XYZ file of C-alpha atoms in Angstrom:
479
model
C -7.575 -16.334 -14.732
C -8.945 -13.363 -12.906
C -11.152 -10.992 -14.835
C -9.192 -7.981 -16.117
C -10.468 -4.665 -14.887
C -11.504 -1.948 -17.310
C -9.331 1.127 -17.606
C -11.746 3.219 -15.570
C -12.006 0.594 -12.852
C -8.252 0.113 -12.821
C -7.659 3.779 -12.206
C -10.161 3.734 -9.365
C -8.421 0.726 -7.811
C -5.246 2.736 -7.330
C -6.918 6.065 -6.563
C -5.285 5.849 -3.150
C -1.963 6.125 -4.954
C -3.011 8.751 -7.415
C -5.649 11.151 -6.150
C -7.277 13.512 -8.604
C -4.989 15.209 -11.117
C -5.326 17.070 -14.385
C -4.577 14.561 -17.140
C -3.448 17.365 -19.447
C -0.523 18.005 -17.107
C 0.595 14.346 -17.150
C 3.777 13.887 -19.207
C 3.938 11.070 -21.737
C 6.416 8.232 -21.347
C 8.599 7.516 -24.337
C 9.098 4.308 -26.297
C 12.430 3.050 -27.606
C 13.781 -0.220 -28.916
C 17.156 -1.868 -28.556
C 20.037 -0.790 -30.753
C 19.660 -4.108 -32.558
C 16.107 -3.702 -33.901
C 17.339 -3.581 -37.515
C 18.472 -7.189 -37.211
C 14.899 -8.456 -36.965
C 13.226 -6.289 -39.591
C 14.592 -7.056 -43.068
C 12.012 -6.604 -45.798
C 11.747 -10.311 -46.546
C 10.657 -11.156 -42.980
C 7.342 -10.782 -41.235
C 7.264 -7.861 -38.844
C 7.921 -9.062 -35.275
C 5.276 -8.856 -32.573
C 6.252 -5.992 -30.265
C 6.380 -6.605 -26.511
C 6.384 -3.491 -24.335
C 8.551 -3.499 -21.212
C 7.990 -0.682 -18.705
C 11.059 0.935 -17.118
C 11.564 4.102 -15.097
C 15.341 4.485 -15.281
C 18.017 3.339 -17.665
C 18.253 -0.478 -17.443
C 21.434 -1.872 -15.944
C 23.990 -3.289 -18.353
C 22.955 -6.833 -17.390
C 19.286 -6.025 -17.982
C 20.022 -4.293 -21.285
C 22.052 -7.320 -22.362
C 18.944 -9.491 -21.906
C 16.858 -7.085 -23.999
C 19.477 -6.995 -26.756
C 19.970 -10.758 -26.796
C 16.219 -11.390 -26.978
C 15.865 -8.961 -29.866
C 18.713 -10.654 -31.742
C 17.210 -14.156 -31.596
C 14.832 -13.691 -34.563
C 12.041 -15.488 -32.705
C 9.171 -13.408 -34.037
C 9.115 -10.981 -31.098
C 10.739 -7.654 -30.334
C 11.022 -6.027 -26.908
C 10.360 -2.309 -26.890
C 11.179 -0.266 -23.796
C 8.571 2.200 -22.587
C 10.384 4.738 -20.468
C 8.520 6.397 -17.574
C 11.571 8.239 -16.245
C 9.907 11.537 -17.229
C 7.971 11.198 -13.969
C 11.127 10.857 -11.885
C 13.654 13.419 -10.762
C 16.544 11.223 -11.779
C 19.836 12.152 -13.369
C 21.417 8.721 -13.081
C 20.429 5.123 -13.736
C 20.182 3.697 -10.239
C 18.560 6.052 -7.701
C 15.884 8.687 -7.885
C 13.617 10.809 -5.777
C 10.001 11.193 -6.759
C 7.704 14.011 -5.739
C 4.190 13.327 -4.504
C 2.694 14.913 -7.621
C 4.909 12.912 -9.963
C 4.091 9.730 -8.047
C 0.387 10.371 -8.601
C 0.938 11.101 -12.280
C 3.059 8.014 -12.719
C 0.500 5.758 -11.056
C -2.294 7.120 -13.253
C -0.217 6.557 -16.380
C 1.028 3.043 -15.604
C -2.427 1.827 -14.568
C -4.001 3.245 -17.707
C -1.332 1.715 -19.920
C -1.571 -1.724 -18.298
C -5.369 -1.713 -18.466
C -5.383 -0.684 -22.120
C -2.815 -3.275 -23.158
C -0.035 -0.764 -23.822
C 2.375 -2.399 -21.350
C 3.049 -6.137 -21.417
C 5.882 -6.758 -18.941
C 6.693 -4.989 -15.676
C 9.310 -5.146 -12.930
C 8.619 -3.951 -9.400
C 11.888 -1.992 -9.364
C 10.256 0.465 -11.776
C 6.889 0.901 -10.072
C 7.634 4.068 -8.123
C 7.573 4.918 -4.439
C 5.237 2.198 -3.126
C 6.968 -1.145 -2.512
C 3.653 -2.990 -2.675
C 2.351 -1.913 -6.070
C 3.201 -5.277 -7.642
C 1.282 -7.100 -4.905
C -1.737 -4.853 -5.399
C -1.610 -5.443 -9.157
C -1.574 -9.188 -8.495
C -4.512 -9.016 -6.094
C -6.560 -6.972 -8.549
C -6.129 -9.250 -11.536
C -3.628 -7.121 -13.435
C -1.097 -9.965 -13.836
C -0.993 -13.419 -15.430
C -0.362 -16.634 -13.517
C 3.140 -17.638 -14.585
C 2.651 -21.273 -13.646
C 0.717 -21.752 -16.892
C 3.989 -21.115 -18.721
C 6.268 -22.913 -16.285
C 4.227 -26.083 -16.484
C 5.024 -26.296 -20.211
C 8.636 -25.124 -20.019
C 11.573 -27.515 -19.754
C 14.103 -24.804 -18.825
C 12.421 -22.593 -16.251
C 9.977 -24.311 -13.925
C 9.422 -25.346 -10.316
C 12.171 -27.957 -10.594
C 14.922 -25.749 -11.987
C 14.085 -22.839 -9.678
C 13.876 -22.764 -5.885
C 10.312 -23.984 -5.381
C 10.154 -22.737 -1.784
C 10.894 -19.172 -2.855
C 8.263 -19.469 -5.594
C 5.675 -20.759 -3.127
C 6.268 -17.792 -0.826
C 5.366 -15.498 -3.736
C 2.138 -17.311 -4.586
C -1.312 -15.800 -4.227
C -4.006 -18.449 -3.749
C -1.817 -21.035 -5.489
C -0.975 -18.820 -8.463
C 2.358 -17.157 -9.222
C 1.791 -13.627 -10.508
C 5.398 -12.482 -10.241
C 8.732 -14.184 -10.837
C 11.341 -13.470 -8.151
C 14.797 -13.666 -9.691
C 17.028 -12.820 -6.713
C 16.428 -12.644 -2.987
C 18.072 -11.819 0.321
C 17.352 -13.073 3.843
C 16.415 -10.594 6.585
C 16.577 -11.758 10.203
C 17.858 -11.147 13.727
C 20.819 -13.194 14.916
C 22.323 -13.790 18.348
C 24.762 -16.046 20.133
C 23.045 -19.273 21.104
C 24.319 -19.045 24.676
C 22.251 -15.859 25.065
C 19.196 -16.420 22.836
C 18.733 -20.181 22.903
C 18.501 -22.610 19.987
C 14.965 -21.877 18.796
C 14.746 -20.143 15.430
C 11.983 -17.588 14.830
C 11.063 -16.871 18.419
C 8.038 -15.210 20.010
C 7.878 -11.908 21.919
C 7.725 -13.837 25.199
C 10.804 -15.862 24.167
C 12.729 -12.683 23.460
C 11.786 -11.006 26.729
C 12.538 -14.150 28.721
C 16.062 -14.442 27.307
C 16.717 -10.699 27.622
C 15.940 -10.822 31.334
C 18.789 -13.311 31.746
C 21.373 -11.118 29.986
C 24.323 -9.653 31.951
C 23.915 -6.096 33.139
C 24.915 -3.519 30.532
C 24.074 -5.747 27.587
C 22.928 -4.030 24.418
C 20.785 -4.710 21.378
C 22.818 -4.253 18.218
C 25.227 -2.101 20.215
C 22.599 0.279 21.627
C 20.387 0.787 24.644
C 18.246 3.754 23.548
C 14.532 3.135 23.044
C 14.457 4.372 19.466
C 17.421 2.233 18.414
C 15.949 -0.851 20.055
C 12.700 -0.160 18.196
C 14.573 0.149 14.902
C 16.337 -3.156 15.494
C 13.630 -5.487 16.762
C 10.371 -3.914 15.601
C 10.793 -1.601 12.618
C 12.010 -4.419 10.398
C 8.866 -6.436 11.064
C 6.172 -3.748 10.772
C 4.909 -5.524 7.649
C 3.836 -8.346 9.990
C 1.037 -6.063 11.219
C -0.181 -5.013 7.768
C -2.084 -7.161 5.272
C -2.373 -5.300 1.989
C -4.192 -8.228 0.400
C -7.054 -8.032 2.890
C -6.737 -4.294 3.519
C -6.344 -4.742 7.276
C -3.848 -3.933 10.023
C -3.279 -5.366 13.507
C -1.261 -2.815 15.456
C -3.805 -3.183 18.252
C -2.657 -6.777 18.833
C -1.231 -7.882 22.211
C 2.039 -8.743 20.458
C 2.618 -5.214 19.143
C 1.761 -3.703 22.520
C 4.080 -6.062 24.356
C 6.968 -5.396 21.955
C 6.473 -1.634 22.178
C 6.378 -1.764 25.981
C 9.608 -3.783 25.904
C 11.306 -1.091 23.783
C 10.133 1.535 26.271
C 12.108 -0.088 29.104
C 15.378 1.113 27.572
C 17.139 4.461 27.821
C 15.587 7.748 26.705
C 16.182 8.592 23.032
C 19.100 10.955 22.455
C 19.036 14.142 20.422
C 22.477 13.420 19.040
C 24.352 10.493 17.553
C 25.982 8.322 20.167
C 28.728 5.927 19.125
C 28.023 2.248 19.591
C 29.813 0.464 22.417
C 32.095 -1.932 20.510
C 32.834 -4.243 23.443
C 29.360 -4.487 24.934
C 27.650 -7.862 24.988
C 25.159 -7.894 22.149
C 21.865 -9.662 22.657
C 20.862 -9.691 18.990
C 21.792 -7.827 15.850
C 19.869 -7.159 12.664
C 21.307 -9.060 9.707
C 20.650 -9.262 5.992
C 22.309 -12.116 4.120
C 22.995 -10.607 0.703
C 25.184 -13.388 -0.708
C 27.285 -16.407 0.235
C 30.256 -14.365 1.385
C 28.054 -12.149 3.554
C 26.661 -15.245 5.255
C 30.165 -16.569 5.948
C 31.381 -13.198 7.202
C 28.405 -12.902 9.555
C 29.269 -16.218 11.171
C 32.921 -15.169 11.342
C 31.880 -12.024 13.223
C 30.901 -14.256 16.157
C 34.351 -15.894 16.158
C 33.103 -19.472 15.986
C 30.546 -19.018 18.783
C 27.323 -20.940 17.951
C 24.619 -18.555 16.731
C 20.854 -18.770 16.271
C 18.775 -17.036 13.611
C 16.014 -15.965 15.971
C 14.229 -13.627 13.581
C 12.022 -10.708 14.543
C 9.732 -11.682 17.440
C 6.329 -12.938 16.274
C 3.546 -15.097 17.610
C 3.419 -17.429 14.613
C 7.174 -18.006 14.216
C 7.315 -16.068 10.941
C 9.861 -13.473 11.975
C 12.458 -14.017 9.229
C 11.870 -12.802 5.692
C 12.827 -13.468 2.108
C 13.358 -10.080 0.446
C 13.024 -10.067 -3.350
C 11.823 -6.476 -3.700
C 13.181 -4.879 -6.855
C 13.826 -8.218 -8.552
C 10.308 -9.395 -9.381
C 8.978 -9.564 -12.948
C 5.428 -10.042 -14.218
C 3.351 -10.343 -17.389
C 0.295 -8.097 -17.522
C -3.083 -9.795 -17.869
C -4.038 -7.359 -20.620
C -1.439 -8.863 -22.966
C -2.922 -10.170 -26.215
C -2.890 -13.880 -27.009
C -0.261 -13.460 -29.699
C 2.071 -11.851 -27.169
C 1.683 -14.198 -24.207
C 4.295 -16.795 -25.098
C 6.725 -14.147 -26.278
C 6.329 -12.217 -23.035
C 7.133 -15.368 -21.084
C 10.126 -16.170 -23.290
C 11.539 -12.726 -22.524
C 10.698 -12.762 -18.819
C 12.189 -16.203 -18.228
C 15.583 -15.021 -19.511
C 15.971 -13.224 -16.196
C 15.871 -16.620 -14.464
C 18.263 -18.349 -16.841
C 21.948 -19.006 -16.310
C 23.477 -16.088 -18.204
C 21.578 -13.255 -16.526
C 21.507 -14.975 -13.154
C 25.293 -15.340 -13.179
C 26.052 -11.904 -14.616
C 23.736 -10.084 -12.227
C 24.666 -12.105 -9.149
C 28.414 -11.722 -9.645
C 28.776 -8.385 -11.415
C 32.288 -7.732 -12.646
C 34.640 -4.889 -13.407
C 38.047 -5.131 -15.062
C 40.735 -3.411 -12.997
C 44.402 -2.724 -13.669
C 46.395 -3.625 -10.536
C 50.175 -3.189 -10.597
C 50.120 -3.454 -14.370
C 48.084 -6.668 -14.304
C 44.486 -6.859 -15.509
C 42.254 -8.351 -12.812
C 38.543 -9.052 -12.623
C 36.711 -7.573 -9.625
C 33.494 -9.249 -8.495
C 30.622 -7.540 -6.727
C 28.386 -10.223 -5.321
C 26.045 -8.577 -2.801
C 23.047 -8.624 -5.138
C 21.165 -11.500 -3.566
C 20.904 -15.250 -4.061
C 19.882 -16.522 -7.516
C 16.518 -18.263 -7.895
C 18.040 -20.637 -10.452
C 19.240 -23.711 -8.552
C 22.112 -24.567 -10.913
C 23.453 -21.033 -10.688
C 22.988 -21.027 -6.900
C 25.033 -24.201 -6.583
C 27.722 -23.084 -9.031
C 28.288 -19.693 -7.377
C 28.280 -21.352 -3.954
C 31.007 -23.800 -5.015
C 33.009 -21.023 -6.627
C 32.774 -19.039 -3.395
C 33.968 -22.039 -1.396
C 36.893 -22.451 -3.778
C 37.849 -18.763 -3.548
C 37.328 -18.090 -7.252
C 35.908 -14.597 -6.986
C 38.422 -13.166 -4.549
C 41.482 -14.791 -6.116
C 40.853 -13.140 -9.470
C 40.661 -9.742 -7.795
C 43.672 -9.943 -5.480
C 45.956 -12.325 -7.327
C 46.716 -13.858 -3.936
C 45.683 -16.908 -1.977
C 42.537 -15.888 -0.132
C 43.410 -18.263 2.700
C 45.842 -15.607 3.920
C 42.908 -13.369 4.797
C 41.681 -13.798 8.364
C 38.057 -14.102 7.220
C 38.679 -17.385 5.439
C 36.312 -18.978 2.942
C 32.743 -20.220 2.954
C 32.640 -23.892 3.955
C 30.351 -26.697 2.818
C 28.994 -26.913 6.344
C 28.057 -23.228 6.250
C 26.519 -23.636 2.791
C 24.367 -26.521 3.983
C 23.170 -24.466 6.941
C 22.398 -21.475 4.730
C 20.481 -23.554 2.191
C 18.470 -25.288 4.899
C 17.681 -21.956 6.512
C 16.610 -20.317 3.243
C 14.222 -23.172 2.591
C 12.693 -22.766 6.054
C 12.118 -18.995 6.033
C 8.315 -18.732 6.221
C 7.541 -15.269 4.834
C 8.437 -12.733 2.180
C 9.178 -9.133 3.000
C 6.481 -6.828 1.704
C 7.468 -3.564 3.410
C 4.977 -0.872 4.279
C 4.540 2.436 2.511
C 6.954 5.164 3.532
C 4.178 7.527 4.592
C 2.728 4.930 6.964
C 6.196 4.095 8.303
C 6.782 7.760 9.132
C 3.436 8.036 10.928
C 4.268 4.978 13.039
C 7.706 6.354 13.850
C 6.297 9.723 14.952
C 3.670 8.121 17.171
C 6.163 5.756 18.767
C 8.666 8.528 19.476
C 5.895 10.515 21.172
C 5.253 7.492 23.375
C 8.963 7.071 24.148
C 9.149 10.749 25.147
C 6.176 10.374 27.517
C 4.017 12.639 25.369
C 1.383 9.948 24.802
C 0.176 6.868 26.621
C 0.588 3.400 25.206
C -3.174 3.203 24.608
C -3.284 6.488 22.716
C -0.237 5.564 20.677
C -1.587 2.203 19.599
C -5.035 3.633 18.872
C -3.566 6.358 16.674
C -1.343 3.950 14.776
C -4.104 1.403 14.266
C -6.675 3.949 13.081
C -4.321 5.640 10.643
C -2.920 2.358 9.383
C -6.383 0.848 8.914
C -7.463 3.838 6.845
C -4.320 3.960 4.705
C -4.187 0.209 4.087
C -7.891 -0.092 3.263
C -7.496 2.668 0.659
C -5.116 0.403 -1.234
C -7.935 -2.012 -1.968
């Protein structure tokens, strides 16, 4: 296990997040337990060991159900929620905006609490504005290797979960975070236009584009900025390595892709409607669930399609996106808490939560009849049994039938087929990378520099130099 950093060192590690602030002005997060805490604390029983779970908004009903169920099991542990929402400008449970000052204060507080053993379990959804905080925590020794628990667990392990997805989340062979759900982010095009090769290179993309009929578009557009947003923006993380603190925007691949974007039409100062009947070269696609995958294929009206991915030189242009659904146990957790922390964390990978979260439901009254509506665009479950069950239910039309009370076959979109499921599963298990995203501030800098280049305000050399220098500085500060 990596050596845990002291509180002072931990704060310094994330000084790039936090900056210098007055600690006296930092608000204090609040602690609360589930409504069922009285069940586990009768006088004749030993007081449970308290596990602290950090949140920044009100947990979803599915997440709260896990907390309540764990606290009802009388297993010697009790989950207590530590609420950091005081740092956020949120008035609801799902979305919030955070000011720069509050972000700094939050980062100071969470790092201090983790380092001092005051937080035991974290989820990346609650770690503020930076999408890479969990990765930085892992790299700096803030988190425990979860394989030590999986190797001794008969329910949640590398056999019962998708081992490929787990491997993508490893750091030097260790698993510091448990992904519970994931989506697939890629570019897709008709095979007759883009060829059969999945995960193509920049040269592949340019070669096929040069053969396209005149007037063809990329995701319905021909403006430089829209082409950039389709083929390059989604893969900016390819040029940033937060683990090593380096960036590679000065690579030949980035230059070549940027020059390709610059061959299109001048950016517009107003919104221009997409051309619905133009021949599309590629389109950006995120597979959020089984139905979304089927509907994407249906969009092409039975034309063969290829998942080409974002252009890259190492064929890693498609991504598994688990951001927001990754859980971890802090390395500062005491020995008496370790197993309990794992027992709580693993519930998010077990059948009940995986099913409830993946296919969220709402009871509706339709024409006097009570129906169950399913909302299934929350990602694919990491649990293999749940993955297979929901896939079969989707094929059989279970989720739509209960909502409409009709035979789904009447709908023109049809149902997921076994052939499509096999292709999806094979593709998921071949996607070579996870999506890490880059910080919003760096993304905005890149966008501004690129737009200046598109508007002939800067040369390609100046643009790349500016992006590389700023990115190198900002990424290195995360170390």
